[in-house]
Amino acid sequence: MNISLNKASDLQGRLTVVVTEADYKEKVEAKLKDYRKKASIKGFRPGMVPATLIKKLYGQSALVDEINHELGHAVSDYIKENKLNLVGEPLPAVDEADSIDWEKDTEFTFHYDLGFHGDFSVDLAKMKAIQSYEIKADKKEIDETIENLKKQFGEQTHPESVEDRDLVFGTFTQGDWVEKSAIPMHAIQDKSKKIFIGAKKGDTLKFAIDKVFVDAKALALATGKKEEEVAELKGEVSYVVEDITRQVPAEMNVAFFDKVLGPGKATDEKTFRAEVETIVGENYAREAKYLLRIDAEKALLENVKIDLPEEFLRTWLIRINEGKFTPEQIDKDFDNVKRDIRWNLIKNEIAEKFDVKVDYPEVVEKAKDMVRQQFGGYLSSDQPGIEEMIEKIAMGYLSDKSKGDNFMNLYNQAFSDKVATVIVENIPNKVSKIDVEKFKAIAAAL
């Protein structure tokens, strides 16, 4: 097999692959022998079909499969071995491939158009300093935080009847479908809450399942189905209320302080408020870090110049989208596409320099965090079976291939987060002290 690269410019080139008979003959013959052993053709005993008939029936498909297999590996290996700065994917020269005579030819030539990005480097330490912020929380902010903590760490009770903001446990039934469920009341539309409010344990509620939830995501979470499957859920269902959970705000005492801060961190309200103020400050520090992350991304995109093969990219985008978008539609969003490509190249360069990696358990934990956020404040780690339920939902989400690759989506999020951490820890910045309101105004202007 002969592979050669002809670069028309620094940003575009054509890869030519010549496949000779020696590259494929032995493997194609082995495939045909295997077909002959397994072929079941009327009029012939198993394994006794004439080799000429097998070749006539399967010879061309075996040849095409083998050459495609060899091509895929050859092109991929060549790109890796030569460390080509590829953008997009190799585009087969379709017209030339269509002219191949698979019955007569023994040597085959294939061409691939390639796009390259220009050379670039990222040196975070040499970047111009960007603005970062230190935020001081005021008394109002601390008071609001403590009220929220009292709700979050309040006692979990099991009242006799349902009120707004409760979590209702029960079982759906509709024909042969039976499903255990946990329904947070915030997942129910306001106009439908009257169906649940006042209901007691053991009551059977009847309602149109496709009418009461705020959206498809809420219905999916309540029923354990995939979001794209809930459209099938229609009509009246029976729902038996089996338990009701309610959070009652905690009292300002040592038991509450220990739950929030850990044992022994505060013994009175004054020390508790001081600790909370520290925590609030740390939370705002995280928000300031996120703002710094956004500003750092802007600065890197403005200062790191990367030449891109625009003509190739337009062709590639049209080809991979299989005619879904016109050239005019591609042009309309082309600047955003180029920005995303450049940002991914910058991120990958930083990741390589700082050895950023994402392990499988980190992706699983990210999925579990996503589930916790969907349930809001209704989950408590001391509830029996809660962690098992969270893990089950998370693993189901990661393994669901029906709506894209969820695992890779969360992997990419984890990767981006780790790269962002590297950036904000290493890029020069100058700190300004501001109050909460000013910081919120800056964040809102993004």
PDB file of N, CA, C and O in Angstrom, residues 303-354:
ATOM      1  N   ASN A 303      -6.401  36.407  21.688  1.00  0.00           N
ATOM      2  CA  ASN A 303      -4.948  36.530  21.587  1.00  0.00           C
ATOM      3  C   ASN A 303      -4.237  35.357  20.921  1.00  0.00           C
ATOM      4  O   ASN A 303      -3.099  35.514  20.464  1.00  0.00           O
ATOM      5  N   VAL A 304      -4.879  34.187  20.918  1.00  0.00           N
ATOM      6  CA  VAL A 304      -4.245  33.027  20.277  1.00  0.00           C
ATOM      7  C   VAL A 304      -4.790  32.906  18.856  1.00  0.00           C
ATOM      8  O   VAL A 304      -5.955  32.546  18.658  1.00  0.00           O
ATOM      9  N   LYS A 305      -3.983  33.214  17.895  1.00  0.00           N
ATOM     10  CA  LYS A 305      -4.397  33.201  16.494  1.00  0.00           C
ATOM     11  C   LYS A 305      -4.181  31.811  15.884  1.00  0.00           C
ATOM     12  O   LYS A 305      -3.082  31.254  15.988  1.00  0.00           O
ATOM     13  N   ILE A 306      -5.233  31.294  15.281  1.00  0.00           N
ATOM     14  CA  ILE A 306      -5.142  29.977  14.635  1.00  0.00           C
ATOM     15  C   ILE A 306      -5.769  30.083  13.246  1.00  0.00           C
ATOM     16  O   ILE A 306      -6.965  30.362  13.117  1.00  0.00           O
ATOM     17  N   ASP A 307      -4.967  29.871  12.210  1.00  0.00           N
ATOM     18  CA  ASP A 307      -5.495  29.873  10.845  1.00  0.00           C
ATOM     19  C   ASP A 307      -6.269  28.588  10.588  1.00  0.00           C
ATOM     20  O   ASP A 307      -5.840  27.492  10.979  1.00  0.00           O
ATOM     21  N   LEU A 308      -7.429  28.723   9.933  1.00  0.00           N
ATOM     22  CA  LEU A 308      -8.282  27.568   9.641  1.00  0.00           C
ATOM     23  C   LEU A 308      -8.558  27.484   8.139  1.00  0.00           C
ATOM     24  O   LEU A 308      -8.645  28.512   7.463  1.00  0.00           O
ATOM     25  N   PRO A 309      -8.750  26.259   7.616  1.00  0.00           N
ATOM     26  CA  PRO A 309      -9.042  26.059   6.188  1.00  0.00           C
ATOM     27  C   PRO A 309     -10.522  26.304   5.903  1.00  0.00           C
ATOM     28  O   PRO A 309     -11.326  25.358   5.863  1.00  0.00           O
ATOM     29  N   GLU A 310     -10.917  27.539   5.685  1.00  0.00           N
ATOM     30  CA  GLU A 310     -12.339  27.892   5.631  1.00  0.00           C
ATOM     31  C   GLU A 310     -13.075  27.191   4.485  1.00  0.00           C
ATOM     32  O   GLU A 310     -14.198  26.717   4.657  1.00  0.00           O
ATOM     33  N   GLU A 311     -12.471  27.147   3.310  1.00  0.00           N
ATOM     34  CA  GLU A 311     -13.129  26.498   2.167  1.00  0.00           C
ATOM     35  C   GLU A 311     -13.369  25.019   2.457  1.00  0.00           C
ATOM     36  O   GLU A 311     -14.454  24.475   2.202  1.00  0.00           O
ATOM     37  N   PHE A 312     -12.348  24.357   3.005  1.00  0.00           N
ATOM     38  CA  PHE A 312     -12.495  22.945   3.369  1.00  0.00           C
ATOM     39  C   PHE A 312     -13.586  22.766   4.420  1.00  0.00           C
ATOM     40  O   PHE A 312     -14.416  21.853   4.328  1.00  0.00           O
ATOM     41  N   LEU A 313     -13.597  23.638   5.434  1.00  0.00           N
ATOM     42  CA  LEU A 313     -14.579  23.503   6.517  1.00  0.00           C
ATOM     43  C   LEU A 313     -16.005  23.634   6.013  1.00  0.00           C
ATOM     44  O   LEU A 313     -16.900  22.909   6.461  1.00  0.00           O
ATOM     45  N   ARG A 314     -16.230  24.562   5.096  1.00  0.00           N
ATOM     46  CA  ARG A 314     -17.586  24.713   4.538  1.00  0.00           C
ATOM     47  C   ARG A 314     -18.019  23.428   3.825  1.00  0.00           C
ATOM     48  O   ARG A 314     -19.144  22.951   4.002  1.00  0.00           O
ATOM     49  N   THR A 315     -17.117  22.883   3.022  1.00  0.00           N
ATOM     50  CA  THR A 315     -17.419  21.630   2.306  1.00  0.00           C
ATOM     51  C   THR A 315     -17.666  20.502   3.294  1.00  0.00           C
ATOM     52  O   THR A 315     -18.618  19.711   3.144  1.00  0.00           O
ATOM     53  N   TRP A 316     -16.817  20.416   4.309  1.00  0.00           N
ATOM     54  CA  TRP A 316     -16.934  19.360   5.321  1.00  0.00           C
ATOM     55  C   TRP A 316     -18.261  19.462   6.069  1.00  0.00           C
ATOM     56  O   TRP A 316     -18.946  18.458   6.288  1.00  0.00           O
ATOM     57  N   LEU A 317     -18.653  20.674   6.448  1.00  0.00           N
ATOM     58  CA  LEU A 317     -19.912  20.863   7.184  1.00  0.00           C
ATOM     59  C   LEU A 317     -21.122  20.460   6.346  1.00  0.00           C
ATOM     60  O   LEU A 317     -22.063  19.834   6.851  1.00  0.00           O
ATOM     61  N   ILE A 318     -21.096  20.809   5.079  1.00  0.00           N
ATOM     62  CA  ILE A 318     -22.206  20.424   4.192  1.00  0.00           C
ATOM     63  C   ILE A 318     -22.263  18.912   4.049  1.00  0.00           C
ATOM     64  O   ILE A 318     -23.332  18.295   4.119  1.00  0.00           O
ATOM     65  N   ARG A 319     -21.071  18.281   3.878  1.00  0.00           N
ATOM     66  CA  ARG A 319     -21.019  16.832   3.667  1.00  0.00           C
ATOM     67  C   ARG A 319     -21.481  16.066   4.906  1.00  0.00           C
ATOM     68  O   ARG A 319     -22.289  15.136   4.792  1.00  0.00           O
ATOM     69  N   ILE A 320     -20.979  16.427   6.085  1.00  0.00           N
ATOM     70  CA  ILE A 320     -21.324  15.643   7.280  1.00  0.00           C
ATOM     71  C   ILE A 320     -22.774  15.836   7.701  1.00  0.00           C
ATOM     72  O   ILE A 320     -23.354  14.989   8.376  1.00  0.00           O
ATOM     73  N   ASN A 321     -23.371  16.957   7.305  1.00  0.00           N
ATOM     74  CA  ASN A 321     -24.782  17.194   7.635  1.00  0.00           C
ATOM     75  C   ASN A 321     -25.723  16.647   6.572  1.00  0.00           C
ATOM     76  O   ASN A 321     -26.941  16.840   6.667  1.00  0.00           O
ATOM     77  N   GLU A 322     -25.157  15.995   5.564  1.00  0.00           N
ATOM     78  CA  GLU A 322     -25.928  15.252   4.562  1.00  0.00           C
ATOM     79  C   GLU A 322     -27.048  16.085   3.935  1.00  0.00           C
ATOM     80  O   GLU A 322     -28.192  15.636   3.827  1.00  0.00           O
ATOM     81  N   GLY A 323     -26.719  17.307   3.582  1.00  0.00           N
ATOM     82  CA  GLY A 323     -27.685  18.148   2.882  1.00  0.00           C
ATOM     83  C   GLY A 323     -28.740  18.801   3.754  1.00  0.00           C
ATOM     84  O   GLY A 323     -29.671  19.428   3.246  1.00  0.00           O
ATOM     85  N   LYS A 324     -28.614  18.668   5.085  1.00  0.00           N
ATOM     86  CA  LYS A 324     -29.610  19.274   5.982  1.00  0.00           C
ATOM     87  C   LYS A 324     -29.514  20.794   5.985  1.00  0.00           C
ATOM     88  O   LYS A 324     -30.468  21.475   6.336  1.00  0.00           O
ATOM     89  N   PHE A 325     -28.324  21.311   5.653  1.00  0.00           N
ATOM     90  CA  PHE A 325     -28.120  22.760   5.653  1.00  0.00           C
ATOM     91  C   PHE A 325     -27.597  23.222   4.300  1.00  0.00           C
ATOM     92  O   PHE A 325     -26.771  22.545   3.683  1.00  0.00           O
ATOM     93  N   THR A 326     -28.092  24.363   3.855  1.00  0.00           N
ATOM     94  CA  THR A 326     -27.618  24.949   2.596  1.00  0.00           C
ATOM     95  C   THR A 326     -26.310  25.692   2.862  1.00  0.00           C
ATOM     96  O   THR A 326     -26.000  26.031   4.014  1.00  0.00           O
ATOM     97  N   PRO A 327     -25.544  25.990   1.799  1.00  0.00           N
ATOM     98  CA  PRO A 327     -24.324  26.798   1.983  1.00  0.00           C
ATOM     99  C   PRO A 327     -24.629  28.134   2.659  1.00  0.00           C
ATOM    100  O   PRO A 327     -23.824  28.626   3.460  1.00  0.00           O
ATOM    101  N   GLU A 328     -25.791  28.715   2.361  1.00  0.00           N
ATOM    102  CA  GLU A 328     -26.166  29.989   2.972  1.00  0.00           C
ATOM    103  C   GLU A 328     -26.373  29.834   4.489  1.00  0.00           C
ATOM    104  O   GLU A 328     -25.979  30.702   5.278  1.00  0.00           O
ATOM    105  N   GLN A 329     -26.987  28.728   4.888  1.00  0.00           N
ATOM    106  CA  GLN A 329     -27.202  28.478   6.317  1.00  0.00           C
ATOM    107  C   GLN A 329     -25.874  28.215   7.030  1.00  0.00           C
ATOM    108  O   GLN A 329     -25.675  28.649   8.166  1.00  0.00           O
ATOM    109  N   ILE A 330     -24.985  27.504   6.351  1.00  0.00           N
ATOM    110  CA  ILE A 330     -23.648  27.263   6.917  1.00  0.00           C
ATOM    111  C   ILE A 330     -22.923  28.584   7.124  1.00  0.00           C
ATOM    112  O   ILE A 330     -22.323  28.839   8.178  1.00  0.00           O
ATOM    113  N   ASP A 331     -22.980  29.462   6.134  1.00  0.00           N
ATOM    114  CA  ASP A 331     -22.293  30.759   6.227  1.00  0.00           C
ATOM    115  C   ASP A 331     -22.829  31.597   7.384  1.00  0.00           C
ATOM    116  O   ASP A 331     -22.079  32.312   8.049  1.00  0.00           O
ATOM    117  N   LYS A 332     -24.131  31.492   7.628  1.00  0.00           N
ATOM    118  CA  LYS A 332     -24.763  32.303   8.674  1.00  0.00           C
ATOM    119  C   LYS A 332     -24.179  32.003  10.051  1.00  0.00           C
ATOM    120  O   LYS A 332     -24.034  32.907  10.895  1.00  0.00           O
ATOM    121  N   ASP A 333     -23.831  30.736  10.300  1.00  0.00           N
ATOM    122  CA  ASP A 333     -23.324  30.340  11.612  1.00  0.00           C
ATOM    123  C   ASP A 333     -21.829  30.014  11.574  1.00  0.00           C
ATOM    124  O   ASP A 333     -21.280  29.471  12.532  1.00  0.00           O
ATOM    125  N   PHE A 334     -21.178  30.369  10.470  1.00  0.00           N
ATOM    126  CA  PHE A 334     -19.803  29.923  10.254  1.00  0.00           C
ATOM    127  C   PHE A 334     -18.829  30.519  11.278  1.00  0.00           C
ATOM    128  O   PHE A 334     -17.898  29.848  11.718  1.00  0.00           O
ATOM    129  N   ASP A 335     -19.041  31.764  11.672  1.00  0.00           N
ATOM    130  CA  ASP A 335     -18.146  32.385  12.656  1.00  0.00           C
ATOM    131  C   ASP A 335     -18.185  31.640  13.986  1.00  0.00           C
ATOM    132  O   ASP A 335     -17.148  31.454  14.642  1.00  0.00           O
ATOM    133  N   ASN A 336     -19.381  31.200  14.399  1.00  0.00           N
ATOM    134  CA  ASN A 336     -19.500  30.431  15.641  1.00  0.00           C
ATOM    135  C   ASN A 336     -18.818  29.072  15.524  1.00  0.00           C
ATOM    136  O   ASN A 336     -18.203  28.592  16.478  1.00  0.00           O
ATOM    137  N   VAL A 337     -18.939  28.458  14.348  1.00  0.00           N
ATOM    138  CA  VAL A 337     -18.286  27.167  14.114  1.00  0.00           C
ATOM    139  C   VAL A 337     -16.774  27.329  14.235  1.00  0.00           C
ATOM    140  O   VAL A 337     -16.097  26.529  14.908  1.00  0.00           O
ATOM    141  N   LYS A 338     -16.231  28.358  13.593  1.00  0.00           N
ATOM    142  CA  LYS A 338     -14.786  28.588  13.658  1.00  0.00           C
ATOM    143  C   LYS A 338     -14.346  28.863  15.098  1.00  0.00           C
ATOM    144  O   LYS A 338     -13.286  28.389  15.530  1.00  0.00           O
ATOM    145  N   ARG A 339     -15.163  29.629  15.820  1.00  0.00           N
ATOM    146  CA  ARG A 339     -14.827  29.926  17.214  1.00  0.00           C
ATOM    147  C   ARG A 339     -14.761  28.643  18.031  1.00  0.00           C
ATOM    148  O   ARG A 339     -13.831  28.436  18.826  1.00  0.00           O
ATOM    149  N   ASP A 340     -15.756  27.757  17.868  1.00  0.00           N
ATOM    150  CA  ASP A 340     -15.782  26.499  18.610  1.00  0.00           C
ATOM    151  C   ASP A 340     -14.579  25.625  18.269  1.00  0.00           C
ATOM    152  O   ASP A 340     -13.991  24.987  19.157  1.00  0.00           O
ATOM    153  N   ILE A 341     -14.225  25.585  16.994  1.00  0.00           N
ATOM    154  CA  ILE A 341     -13.070  24.786  16.582  1.00  0.00           C
ATOM    155  C   ILE A 341     -11.799  25.335  17.215  1.00  0.00           C
ATOM    156  O   ILE A 341     -10.978  24.588  17.762  1.00  0.00           O
ATOM    157  N   ARG A 342     -11.622  26.651  17.158  1.00  0.00           N
ATOM    158  CA  ARG A 342     -10.431  27.265  17.728  1.00  0.00           C
ATOM    159  C   ARG A 342     -10.365  27.027  19.235  1.00  0.00           C
ATOM    160  O   ARG A 342      -9.303  26.732  19.784  1.00  0.00           O
ATOM    161  N   TRP A 343     -11.513  27.154  19.924  1.00  0.00           N
ATOM    162  CA  TRP A 343     -11.522  26.955  21.366  1.00  0.00           C
ATOM    163  C   TRP A 343     -11.185  25.513  21.733  1.00  0.00           C
ATOM    164  O   TRP A 343     -10.452  25.260  22.694  1.00  0.00           O
ATOM    165  N   ASN A 344     -11.695  24.560  20.967  1.00  0.00           N
ATOM    166  CA  ASN A 344     -11.357  23.151  21.230  1.00  0.00           C
ATOM    167  C   ASN A 344      -9.875  22.889  21.012  1.00  0.00           C
ATOM    168  O   ASN A 344      -9.251  22.122  21.766  1.00  0.00           O
ATOM    169  N   LEU A 345      -9.294  23.502  19.992  1.00  0.00           N
ATOM    170  CA  LEU A 345      -7.857  23.342  19.752  1.00  0.00           C
ATOM    171  C   LEU A 345      -7.051  23.930  20.913  1.00  0.00           C
ATOM    172  O   LEU A 345      -6.071  23.332  21.363  1.00  0.00           O
ATOM    173  N   ILE A 346      -7.469  25.100  21.397  1.00  0.00           N
ATOM    174  CA  ILE A 346      -6.777  25.735  22.523  1.00  0.00           C
ATOM    175  C   ILE A 346      -6.892  24.865  23.773  1.00  0.00           C
ATOM    176  O   ILE A 346      -5.915  24.638  24.498  1.00  0.00           O
ATOM    177  N   LYS A 347      -8.109  24.369  24.056  1.00  0.00           N
ATOM    178  CA  LYS A 347      -8.308  23.511  25.226  1.00  0.00           C
ATOM    179  C   LYS A 347      -7.435  22.260  25.159  1.00  0.00           C
ATOM    180  O   LYS A 347      -6.822  21.865  26.155  1.00  0.00           O
ATOM    181  N   ASN A 348      -7.399  21.626  23.985  1.00  0.00           N
ATOM    182  CA  ASN A 348      -6.610  20.410  23.838  1.00  0.00           C
ATOM    183  C   ASN A 348      -5.118  20.678  24.016  1.00  0.00           C
ATOM    184  O   ASN A 348      -4.391  19.851  24.586  1.00  0.00           O
ATOM    185  N   GLU A 349      -4.667  21.834  23.537  1.00  0.00           N
ATOM    186  CA  GLU A 349      -3.267  22.212  23.707  1.00  0.00           C
ATOM    187  C   GLU A 349      -2.942  22.392  25.195  1.00  0.00           C
ATOM    188  O   GLU A 349      -1.907  21.922  25.683  1.00  0.00           O
ATOM    189  N   ILE A 350      -3.821  23.072  25.917  1.00  0.00           N
ATOM    190  CA  ILE A 350      -3.611  23.274  27.360  1.00  0.00           C
ATOM    191  C   ILE A 350      -3.667  21.943  28.097  1.00  0.00           C
ATOM    192  O   ILE A 350      -2.856  21.673  28.990  1.00  0.00           O
ATOM    193  N   ALA A 351      -4.627  21.093  27.727  1.00  0.00           N
ATOM    194  CA  ALA A 351      -4.767  19.780  28.373  1.00  0.00           C
ATOM    195  C   ALA A 351      -3.507  18.949  28.192  1.00  0.00           C
ATOM    196  O   ALA A 351      -3.061  18.263  29.121  1.00  0.00           O
ATOM    197  N   GLU A 352      -2.916  19.012  27.009  1.00  0.00           N
ATOM    198  CA  GLU A 352      -1.699  18.239  26.748  1.00  0.00           C
ATOM    199  C   GLU A 352      -0.532  18.790  27.576  1.00  0.00           C
ATOM    200  O   GLU A 352       0.234  18.027  28.166  1.00  0.00           O
ATOM    201  N   LYS A 353      -0.415  20.110  27.652  1.00  0.00           N
ATOM    202  CA  LYS A 353       0.690  20.722  28.401  1.00  0.00           C
ATOM    203  C   LYS A 353       0.596  20.425  29.890  1.00  0.00           C
ATOM    204  O   LYS A 353       1.611  20.223  30.565  1.00  0.00           O
ATOM    205  N   PHE A 354      -0.634  20.400  30.420  1.00  0.00           N
ATOM    206  CA  PHE A 354      -0.818  20.221  31.864  1.00  0.00           C
ATOM    207  C   PHE A 354      -1.290  18.806  32.221  1.00  0.00           C
ATOM    208  O   PHE A 354      -1.689  18.550  33.358  1.00  0.00           O
TER     209      PHE A 354
END
